[in-house]
Coordinates of C-alpha atoms in Angstrom, one line a residue:
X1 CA 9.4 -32.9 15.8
X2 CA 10.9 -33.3 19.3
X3 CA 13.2 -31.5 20.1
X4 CA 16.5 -33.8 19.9
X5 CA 15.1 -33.8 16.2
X6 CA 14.8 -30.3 16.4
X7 CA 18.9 -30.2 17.4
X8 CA 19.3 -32.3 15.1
X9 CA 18.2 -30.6 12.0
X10 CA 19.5 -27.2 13.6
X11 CA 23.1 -28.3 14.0
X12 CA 22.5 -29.8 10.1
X13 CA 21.4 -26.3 9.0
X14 CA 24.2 -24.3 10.6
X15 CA 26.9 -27.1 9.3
X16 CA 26.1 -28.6 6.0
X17 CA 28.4 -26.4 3.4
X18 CA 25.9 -26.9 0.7
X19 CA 23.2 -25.6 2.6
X20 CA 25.6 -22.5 3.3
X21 CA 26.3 -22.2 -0.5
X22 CA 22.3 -21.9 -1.4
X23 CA 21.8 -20.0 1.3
X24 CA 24.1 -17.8 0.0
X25 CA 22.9 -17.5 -3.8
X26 CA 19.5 -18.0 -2.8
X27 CA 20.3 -14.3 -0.3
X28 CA 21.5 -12.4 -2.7
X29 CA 19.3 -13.2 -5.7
X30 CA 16.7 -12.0 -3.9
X31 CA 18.8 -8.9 -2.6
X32 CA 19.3 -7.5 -5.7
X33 CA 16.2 -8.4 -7.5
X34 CA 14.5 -6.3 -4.6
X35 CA 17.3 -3.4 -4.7
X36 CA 16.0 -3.2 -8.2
X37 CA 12.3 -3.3 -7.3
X38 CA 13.0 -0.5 -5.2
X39 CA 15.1 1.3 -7.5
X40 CA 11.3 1.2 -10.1
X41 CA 9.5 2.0 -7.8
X42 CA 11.4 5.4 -6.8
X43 CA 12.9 6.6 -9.9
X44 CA 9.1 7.6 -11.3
X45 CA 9.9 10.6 -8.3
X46 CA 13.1 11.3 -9.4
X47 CA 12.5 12.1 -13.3
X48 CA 9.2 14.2 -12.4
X49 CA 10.4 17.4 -13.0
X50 CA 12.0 16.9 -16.5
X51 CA 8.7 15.4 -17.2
X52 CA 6.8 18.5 -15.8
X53 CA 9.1 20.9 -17.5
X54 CA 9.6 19.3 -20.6
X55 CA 6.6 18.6 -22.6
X56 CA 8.5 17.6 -25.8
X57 CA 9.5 13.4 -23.7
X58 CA 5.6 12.5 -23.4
X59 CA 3.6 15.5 -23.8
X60 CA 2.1 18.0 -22.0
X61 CA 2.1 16.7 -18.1
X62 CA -0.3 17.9 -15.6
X63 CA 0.3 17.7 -11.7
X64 CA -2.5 15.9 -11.0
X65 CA -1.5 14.0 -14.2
X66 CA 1.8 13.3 -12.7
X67 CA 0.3 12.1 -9.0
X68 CA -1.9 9.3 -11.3
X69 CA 0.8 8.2 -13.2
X70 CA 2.9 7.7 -10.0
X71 CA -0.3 5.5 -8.4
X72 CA -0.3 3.6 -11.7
X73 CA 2.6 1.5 -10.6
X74 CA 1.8 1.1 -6.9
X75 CA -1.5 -0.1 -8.3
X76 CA 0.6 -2.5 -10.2
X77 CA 2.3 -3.4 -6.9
X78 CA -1.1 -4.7 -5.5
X79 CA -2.2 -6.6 -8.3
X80 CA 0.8 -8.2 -8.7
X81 CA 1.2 -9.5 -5.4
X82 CA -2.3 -10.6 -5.2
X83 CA -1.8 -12.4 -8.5
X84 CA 1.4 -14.3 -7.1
X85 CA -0.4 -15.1 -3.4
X86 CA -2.8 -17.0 -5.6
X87 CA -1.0 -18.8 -7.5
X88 CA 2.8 -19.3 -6.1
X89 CA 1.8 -22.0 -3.3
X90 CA 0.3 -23.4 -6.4
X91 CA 3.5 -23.2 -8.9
X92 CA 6.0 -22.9 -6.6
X93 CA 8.8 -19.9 -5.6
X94 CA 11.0 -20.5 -8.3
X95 CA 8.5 -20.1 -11.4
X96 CA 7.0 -16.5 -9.5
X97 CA 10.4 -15.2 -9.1
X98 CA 11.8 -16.0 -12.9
X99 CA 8.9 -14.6 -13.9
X100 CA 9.2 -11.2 -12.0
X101 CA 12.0 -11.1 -13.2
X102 CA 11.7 -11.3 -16.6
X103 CA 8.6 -9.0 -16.6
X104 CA 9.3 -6.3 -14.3
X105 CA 12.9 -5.7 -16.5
X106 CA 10.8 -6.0 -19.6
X107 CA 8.5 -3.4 -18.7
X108 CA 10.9 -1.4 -17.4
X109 CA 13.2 -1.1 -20.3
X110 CA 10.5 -0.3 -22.5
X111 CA 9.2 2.6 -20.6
X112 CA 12.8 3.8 -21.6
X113 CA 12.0 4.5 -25.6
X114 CA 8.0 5.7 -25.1
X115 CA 7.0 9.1 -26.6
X116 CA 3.6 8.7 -25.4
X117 CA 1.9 9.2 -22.1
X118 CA -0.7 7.0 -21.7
X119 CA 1.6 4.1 -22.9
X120 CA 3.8 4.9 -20.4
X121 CA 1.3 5.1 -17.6
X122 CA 0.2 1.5 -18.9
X123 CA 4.0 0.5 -18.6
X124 CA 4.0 1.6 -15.0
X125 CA 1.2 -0.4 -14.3
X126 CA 2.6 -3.1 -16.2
X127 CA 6.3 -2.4 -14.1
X128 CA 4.8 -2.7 -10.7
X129 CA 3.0 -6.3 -11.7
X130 CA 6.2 -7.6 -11.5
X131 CA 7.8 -5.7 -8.4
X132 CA 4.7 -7.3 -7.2
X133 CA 4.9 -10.8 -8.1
X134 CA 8.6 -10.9 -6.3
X135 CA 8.1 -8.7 -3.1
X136 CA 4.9 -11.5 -2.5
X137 CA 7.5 -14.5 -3.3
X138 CA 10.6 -13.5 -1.6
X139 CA 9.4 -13.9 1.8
X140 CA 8.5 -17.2 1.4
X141 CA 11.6 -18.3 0.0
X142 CA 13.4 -17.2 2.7
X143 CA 11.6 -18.7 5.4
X144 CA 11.7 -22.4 3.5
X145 CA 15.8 -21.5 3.4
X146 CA 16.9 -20.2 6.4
X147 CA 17.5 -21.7 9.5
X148 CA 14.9 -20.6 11.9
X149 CA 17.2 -18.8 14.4
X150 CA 18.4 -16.9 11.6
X151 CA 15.3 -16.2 9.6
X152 CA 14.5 -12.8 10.6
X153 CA 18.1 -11.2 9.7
X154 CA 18.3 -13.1 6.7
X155 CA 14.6 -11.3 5.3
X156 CA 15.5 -7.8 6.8
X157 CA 18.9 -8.5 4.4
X158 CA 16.6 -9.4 1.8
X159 CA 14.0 -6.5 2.1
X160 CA 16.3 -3.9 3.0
X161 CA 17.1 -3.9 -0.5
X162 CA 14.0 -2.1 -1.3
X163 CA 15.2 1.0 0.4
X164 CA 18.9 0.3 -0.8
X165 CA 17.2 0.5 -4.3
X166 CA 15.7 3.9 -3.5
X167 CA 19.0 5.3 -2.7
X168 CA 20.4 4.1 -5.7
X169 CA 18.0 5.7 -7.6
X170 CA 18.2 9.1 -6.2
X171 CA 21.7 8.9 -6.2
X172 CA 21.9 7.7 -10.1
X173 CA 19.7 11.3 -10.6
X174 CA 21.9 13.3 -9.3
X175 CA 24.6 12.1 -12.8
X176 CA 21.4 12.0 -15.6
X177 CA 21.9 15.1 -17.8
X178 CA 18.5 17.0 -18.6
X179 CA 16.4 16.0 -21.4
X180 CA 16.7 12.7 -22.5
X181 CA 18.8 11.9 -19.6
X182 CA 15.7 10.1 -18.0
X183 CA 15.6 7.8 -20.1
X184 CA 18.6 6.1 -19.2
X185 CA 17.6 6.3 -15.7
X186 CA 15.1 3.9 -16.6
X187 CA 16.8 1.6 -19.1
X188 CA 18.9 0.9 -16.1
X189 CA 16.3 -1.0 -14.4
X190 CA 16.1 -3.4 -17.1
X191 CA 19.8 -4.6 -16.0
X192 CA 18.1 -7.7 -14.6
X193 CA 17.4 -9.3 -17.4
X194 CA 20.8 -9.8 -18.4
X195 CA 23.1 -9.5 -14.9
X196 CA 20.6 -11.1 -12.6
X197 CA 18.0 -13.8 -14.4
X198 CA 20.9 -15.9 -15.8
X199 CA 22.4 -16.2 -12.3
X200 CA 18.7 -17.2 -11.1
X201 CA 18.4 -20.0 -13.7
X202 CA 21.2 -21.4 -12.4
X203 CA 21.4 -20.8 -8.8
X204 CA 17.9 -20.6 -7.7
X205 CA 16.1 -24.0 -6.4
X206 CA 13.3 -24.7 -6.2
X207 CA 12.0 -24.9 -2.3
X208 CA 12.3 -28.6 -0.9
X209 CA 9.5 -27.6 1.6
X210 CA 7.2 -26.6 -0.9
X211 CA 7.9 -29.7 -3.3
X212 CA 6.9 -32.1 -0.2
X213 CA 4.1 -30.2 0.6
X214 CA 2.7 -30.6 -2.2
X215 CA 3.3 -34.1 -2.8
X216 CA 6.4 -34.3 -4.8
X217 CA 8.3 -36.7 -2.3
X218 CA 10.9 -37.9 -5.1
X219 CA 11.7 -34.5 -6.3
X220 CA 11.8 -33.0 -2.7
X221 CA 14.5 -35.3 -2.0
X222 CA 16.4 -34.9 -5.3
X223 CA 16.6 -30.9 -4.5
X224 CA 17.3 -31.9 -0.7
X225 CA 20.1 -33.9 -1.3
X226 CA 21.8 -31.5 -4.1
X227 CA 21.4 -28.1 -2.1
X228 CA 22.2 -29.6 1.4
X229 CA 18.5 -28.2 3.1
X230 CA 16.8 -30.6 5.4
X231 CA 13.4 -31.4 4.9
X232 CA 10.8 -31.7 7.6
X233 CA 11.1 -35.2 9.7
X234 CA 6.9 -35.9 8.6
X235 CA 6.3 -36.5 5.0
X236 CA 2.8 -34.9 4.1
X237 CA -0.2 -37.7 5.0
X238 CA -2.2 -38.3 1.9
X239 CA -5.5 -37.5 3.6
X240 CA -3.9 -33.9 3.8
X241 CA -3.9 -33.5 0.0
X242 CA -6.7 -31.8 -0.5
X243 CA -6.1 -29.4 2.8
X244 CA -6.5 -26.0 1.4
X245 CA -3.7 -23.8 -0.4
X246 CA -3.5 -20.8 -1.1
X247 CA -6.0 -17.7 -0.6
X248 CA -8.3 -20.5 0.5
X249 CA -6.3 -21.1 3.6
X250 CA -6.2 -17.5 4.6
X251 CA -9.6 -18.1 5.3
X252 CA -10.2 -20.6 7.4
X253 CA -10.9 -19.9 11.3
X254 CA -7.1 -20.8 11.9
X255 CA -6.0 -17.7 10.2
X256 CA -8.9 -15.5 9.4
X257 CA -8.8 -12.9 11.9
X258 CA -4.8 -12.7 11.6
X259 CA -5.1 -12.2 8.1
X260 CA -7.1 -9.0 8.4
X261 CA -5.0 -8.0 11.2
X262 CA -1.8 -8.9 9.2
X263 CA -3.0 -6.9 6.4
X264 CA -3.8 -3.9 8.5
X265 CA -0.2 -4.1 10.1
X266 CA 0.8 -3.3 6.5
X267 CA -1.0 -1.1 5.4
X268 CA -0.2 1.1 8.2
X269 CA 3.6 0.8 7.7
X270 CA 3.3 1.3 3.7
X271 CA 1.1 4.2 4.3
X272 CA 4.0 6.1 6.3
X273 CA 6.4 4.5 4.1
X274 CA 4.9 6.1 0.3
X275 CA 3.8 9.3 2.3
X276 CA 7.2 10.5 4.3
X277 CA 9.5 9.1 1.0
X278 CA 6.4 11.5 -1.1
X279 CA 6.3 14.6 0.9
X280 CA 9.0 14.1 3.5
X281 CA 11.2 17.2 1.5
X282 CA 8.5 19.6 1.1
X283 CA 7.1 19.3 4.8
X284 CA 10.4 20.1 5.9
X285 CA 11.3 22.9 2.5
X286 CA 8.1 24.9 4.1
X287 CA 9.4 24.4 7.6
X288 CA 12.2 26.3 6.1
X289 CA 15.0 23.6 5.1
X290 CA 16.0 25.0 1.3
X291 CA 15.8 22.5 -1.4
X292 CA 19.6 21.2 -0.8
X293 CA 17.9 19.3 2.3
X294 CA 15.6 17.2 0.5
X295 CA 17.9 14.4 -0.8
X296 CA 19.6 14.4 2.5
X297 CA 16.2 13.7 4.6
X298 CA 15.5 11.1 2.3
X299 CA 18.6 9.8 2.2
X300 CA 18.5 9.4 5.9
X301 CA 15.1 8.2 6.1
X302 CA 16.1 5.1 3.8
X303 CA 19.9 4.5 5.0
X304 CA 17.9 4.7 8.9
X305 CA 15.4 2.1 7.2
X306 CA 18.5 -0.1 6.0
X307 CA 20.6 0.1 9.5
X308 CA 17.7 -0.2 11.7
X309 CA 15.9 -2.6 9.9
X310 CA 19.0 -5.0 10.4
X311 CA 19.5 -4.5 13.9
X312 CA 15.9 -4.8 14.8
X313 CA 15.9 -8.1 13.0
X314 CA 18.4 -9.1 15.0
X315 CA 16.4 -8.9 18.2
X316 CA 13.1 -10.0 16.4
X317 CA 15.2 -13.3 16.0
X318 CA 15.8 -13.3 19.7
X319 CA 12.5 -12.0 20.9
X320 CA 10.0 -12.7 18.2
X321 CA 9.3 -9.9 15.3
X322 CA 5.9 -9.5 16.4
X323 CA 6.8 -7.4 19.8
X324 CA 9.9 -5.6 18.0
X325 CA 7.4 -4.4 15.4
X326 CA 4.8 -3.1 17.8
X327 CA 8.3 -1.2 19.6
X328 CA 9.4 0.0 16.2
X329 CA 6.0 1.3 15.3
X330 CA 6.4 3.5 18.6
X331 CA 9.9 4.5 17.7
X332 CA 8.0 6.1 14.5
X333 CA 5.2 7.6 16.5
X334 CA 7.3 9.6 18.9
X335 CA 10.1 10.5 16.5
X336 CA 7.1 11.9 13.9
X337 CA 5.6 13.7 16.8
X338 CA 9.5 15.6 17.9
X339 CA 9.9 16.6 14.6
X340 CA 7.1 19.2 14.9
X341 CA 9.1 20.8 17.8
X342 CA 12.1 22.9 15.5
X343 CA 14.9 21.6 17.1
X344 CA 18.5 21.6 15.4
X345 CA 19.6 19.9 12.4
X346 CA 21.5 17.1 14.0
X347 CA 18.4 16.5 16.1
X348 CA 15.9 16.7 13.5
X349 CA 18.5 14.2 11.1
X350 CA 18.5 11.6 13.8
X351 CA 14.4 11.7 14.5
X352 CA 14.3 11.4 10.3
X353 CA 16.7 8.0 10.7
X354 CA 14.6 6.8 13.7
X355 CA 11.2 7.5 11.8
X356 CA 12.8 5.7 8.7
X357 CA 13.4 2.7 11.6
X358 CA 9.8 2.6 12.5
X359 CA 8.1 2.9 8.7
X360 CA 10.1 1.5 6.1
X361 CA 12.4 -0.9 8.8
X362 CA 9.2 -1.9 10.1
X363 CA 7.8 -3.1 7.0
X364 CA 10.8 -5.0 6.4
X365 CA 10.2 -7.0 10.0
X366 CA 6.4 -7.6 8.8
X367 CA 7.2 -9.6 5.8
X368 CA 9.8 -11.6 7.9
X369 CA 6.9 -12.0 10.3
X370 CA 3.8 -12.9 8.0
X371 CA 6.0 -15.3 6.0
X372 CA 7.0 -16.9 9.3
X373 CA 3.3 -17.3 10.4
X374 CA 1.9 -19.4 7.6
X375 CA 2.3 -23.0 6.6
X376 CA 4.3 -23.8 3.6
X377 CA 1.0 -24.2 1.6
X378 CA -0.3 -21.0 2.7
X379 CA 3.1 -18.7 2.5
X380 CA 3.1 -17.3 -0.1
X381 CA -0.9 -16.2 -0.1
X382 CA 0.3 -14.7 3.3
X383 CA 2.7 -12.7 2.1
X384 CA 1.2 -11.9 -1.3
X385 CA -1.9 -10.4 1.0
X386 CA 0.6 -8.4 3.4
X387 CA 2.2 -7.1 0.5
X388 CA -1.0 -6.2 -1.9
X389 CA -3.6 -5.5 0.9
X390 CA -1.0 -3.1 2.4
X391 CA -0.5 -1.3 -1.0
X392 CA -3.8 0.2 -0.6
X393 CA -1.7 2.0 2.3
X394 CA 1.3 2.6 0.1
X395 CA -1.5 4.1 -2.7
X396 CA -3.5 6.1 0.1
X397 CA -0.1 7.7 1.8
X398 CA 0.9 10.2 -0.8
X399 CA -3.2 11.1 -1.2
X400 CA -3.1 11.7 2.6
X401 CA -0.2 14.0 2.8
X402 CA -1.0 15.9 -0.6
X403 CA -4.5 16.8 1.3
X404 CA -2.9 17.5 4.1
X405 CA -0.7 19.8 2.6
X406 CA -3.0 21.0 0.3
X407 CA -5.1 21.9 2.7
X408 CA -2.9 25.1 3.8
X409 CA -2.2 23.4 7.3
X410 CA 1.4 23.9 8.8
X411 CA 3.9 21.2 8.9
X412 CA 3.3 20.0 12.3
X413 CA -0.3 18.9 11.6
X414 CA 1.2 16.0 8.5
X415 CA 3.3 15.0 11.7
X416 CA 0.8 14.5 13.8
X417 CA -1.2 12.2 11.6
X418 CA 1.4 10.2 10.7
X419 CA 2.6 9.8 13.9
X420 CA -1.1 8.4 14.7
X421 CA -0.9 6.1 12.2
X422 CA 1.7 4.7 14.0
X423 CA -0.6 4.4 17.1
X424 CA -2.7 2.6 15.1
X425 CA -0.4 0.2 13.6
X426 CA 1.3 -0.8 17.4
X427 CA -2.1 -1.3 18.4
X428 CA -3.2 -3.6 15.7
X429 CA 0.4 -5.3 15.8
X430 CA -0.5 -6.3 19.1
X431 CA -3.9 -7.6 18.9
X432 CA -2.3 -10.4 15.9
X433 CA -2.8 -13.9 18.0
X434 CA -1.1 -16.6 18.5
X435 CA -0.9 -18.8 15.8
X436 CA -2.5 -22.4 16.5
X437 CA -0.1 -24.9 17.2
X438 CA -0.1 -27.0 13.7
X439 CA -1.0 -30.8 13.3
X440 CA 1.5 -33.2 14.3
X441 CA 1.3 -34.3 10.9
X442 CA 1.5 -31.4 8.9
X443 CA 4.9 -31.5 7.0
X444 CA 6.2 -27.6 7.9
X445 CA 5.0 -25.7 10.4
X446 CA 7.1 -22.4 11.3
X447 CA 5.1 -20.7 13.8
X448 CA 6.2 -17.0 15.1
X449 CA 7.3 -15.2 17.8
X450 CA 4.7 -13.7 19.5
X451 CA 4.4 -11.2 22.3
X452 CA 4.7 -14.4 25.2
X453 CA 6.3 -16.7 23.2
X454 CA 9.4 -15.1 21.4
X455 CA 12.1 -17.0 19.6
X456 CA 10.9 -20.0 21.2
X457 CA 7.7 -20.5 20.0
X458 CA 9.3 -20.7 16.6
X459 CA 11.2 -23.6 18.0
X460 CA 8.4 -25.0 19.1
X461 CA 6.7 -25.5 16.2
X462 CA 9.5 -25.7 13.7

């Protein structure tokens, strides 16, 4: 596209009202499907010690019982998202999303009226299949919506409401009564099924992009025309059919090596992410904050997440999210490494936001990033492997801290590692290349910022 095209299908993505209007629905679907996701994922944490206490809701419960059973659904998580990569740029957004929905509320609810553990623990499993399936899909959905100049804010909107849903959750804990009181904690996050997937059926398109990538011209233009999106100036060339999609095009030499890099970028971020949210209140109870503190650190360490993450999107849309995600994973490094110094409250509240900034917020930049990077016929295998390669972090941060702490060290030394971690993930953020400018024929290409290139190189290849 040159680039009076390229003004030209800007201006008709900032104007056209119907393209507002989806953008709009299409925004806040996803928003609170995700606020839920987040809210599944958290509330496990929240009901643990009625579950502990209590043997007569599912039996006698262990610790280490209690620390599987939590892994369950993060394992979930993984295989979910892996399962979505490899079939969504297959199927399309809309089916993976309808489907997350329906099956993550399912499971959910039912985990509400168990008696048994090792159903339960299968029900986790089962929960985090779905949150899964949607944190894979959302990303790519927003990058085949938004305009480009805007893409960036609109998926830290999106993915903030993973922490948002955390919040709730800890928040909603704070009114269950003892006892049974869990349970309705949990029938809560089947709310979906009957606030959110009706709105979906009606409101949610399927992606134009994705239609003529795949070779559905007619219908591509059908959805186009109703929902006021643009499609690409190039119609996919028929030699280009049997290009691969998918998994298969993560590894080809184009993307290969930023795949793994990609993938490591996450895992990093998730790792700090699961492990502060996990032991974030007991580092700081046996620096000797009573238990009164532990909602508010984690309550900071999400709200920072949200506020941050938004702002920093902000730039990343000006700059390029690759270069504000290698600055935010520093932000997390040298606030993790302060907090080991004792200083006041107010200090020691702002470092907590500012960590939350550079782990949770940062997340939230690398799924606007990977979905960003790919081709339409290789988005959503992109952000499926962010998402489920990364969850190996998100499963190995809790393990990490719980040996840490286990291990009789003081505070400081958890700190310290996870302030390494963030070393780690700047460094691996950086070494992410370029992506290869795409054929002149290909029917979507949305390449990123990087470090040199910024907002523009999005342009460029837009």
């Amino acid at each position: 596209m040159n680039t009076q095209e390229h003004g030209t299908a800007q201006e008709h993505r900032a104007t056209d009202p119907r393209h507002r209007a989806t953008l709009r629905w299409i925004v806040a679907i996803a928003t609170v499907a995700l606020v839920f996701d987040g809210y599944d994922l958290v509330v496990y944490g929240t009901v643990v010690p009625v579950l502990l206490r209590d043997p007569g809701q599912l039996g006698t419960l262990t610790v280490a019982q209690a620390g599987a059973l939590g892994s369950y659904a993060l394992i979930g998580v993984m295989v979910g998202a892996l399962i979505a990569g490899a079939v969504g740029d297959h199927i399309g957004r809309r089916r993976i999303m309808l489907t997350g929905i329906v099956w993550f509320s399912v499971a959910m609810g039912l985990s509400a009226f168990v008696t048994d553990l090792t159903v339960f623990g299968v029900l986790r499993f089962l929960t985090g299949i779905g949150v899964g399936a949607l944190v894979a899909t959302v990303g790519a959905l927003i990058a085949e919506f938004a305009p480009p100049h805007r893409r960036n804010v609109y998926n830290a909107i999106v993915y903030s409401g993973v922490p948002a849903g955390g919040v709730l959750a800890a928040l909603l804990a704070l009114l269950a009564s003892d006892g049974d009181g869990w349970r309705a904690l949990f029938l809560f996050g089947a709310a979906p099924l009957v606030v959110l997937l009706p709105v979906a059926l009606v409101r949610l398109p399927e992606s134009p992009k994705w239609l003529q990538a795949r070779g559905h011209t007619a219908r591509a233009r059908q959805v186009s025309e109703r929902t006021g999106v643009p499609l690409p100036e190039a119609a996919p060339d028929p030699s280009e059919k049997q290009a691969k999609v998918g998994f298969a095009a993560l590894a080809t030499r184009r993307y290969a090596l930023a795949t793994l890099l990609l993938g490591l970028t996450s895992c990093s971020a998730l790792l700090l992410t699961y492990a502060l949210n996990t032991w974030l209140p007991e580092i700081m109870g046996q620096a000797g904050y009573g238990k009164s503190f532990s909602l508010v650190f984690l309550l900071t360490l999400n709200g920072g997440a949200i506020l941050g993450g938004l702002t920093a999107s902000r730039v990343a849309d000006r700059f390029g999210p690759q270069r504000v995600i290698a600055t935010t994973f520093v932000l997390a490094a040298v606030s993790l490494a302060l907090l080991t110094l004792g200083l006041p409250l107010g200090v020691l509240l702002f470092l907590v936001a500012v960590a939350g900034v550079g782990t949770i917020g940062t997340q939230v930049l690398i799924y606007g990033f990977v979905s960003h990077y790919y081709d339409t016929v290789a988005r959503a295998a992109g952000v499926a492997w962010c998402a489920g390669f990364g969850r190996i972090g998100g499963i190995g941060g809790p393990v990490v801290g719980g040996a840490l702490m286990g291990a009789g060290l003081p505070p400081a030394y958890a700190f310290h590692v996870f302030a390494g971690v963030a070393v780690l993930g700047t460094l691996v953020t950086i070494l992410v290349p370029r992506r290869a400018a795409a054929s002149a024929r290909a029917p979507e290409a949305s390449a990123p910022g990087a470090l040199t290139g910024g907002g523009a190189s999005v342009l460029a290849h837009e």
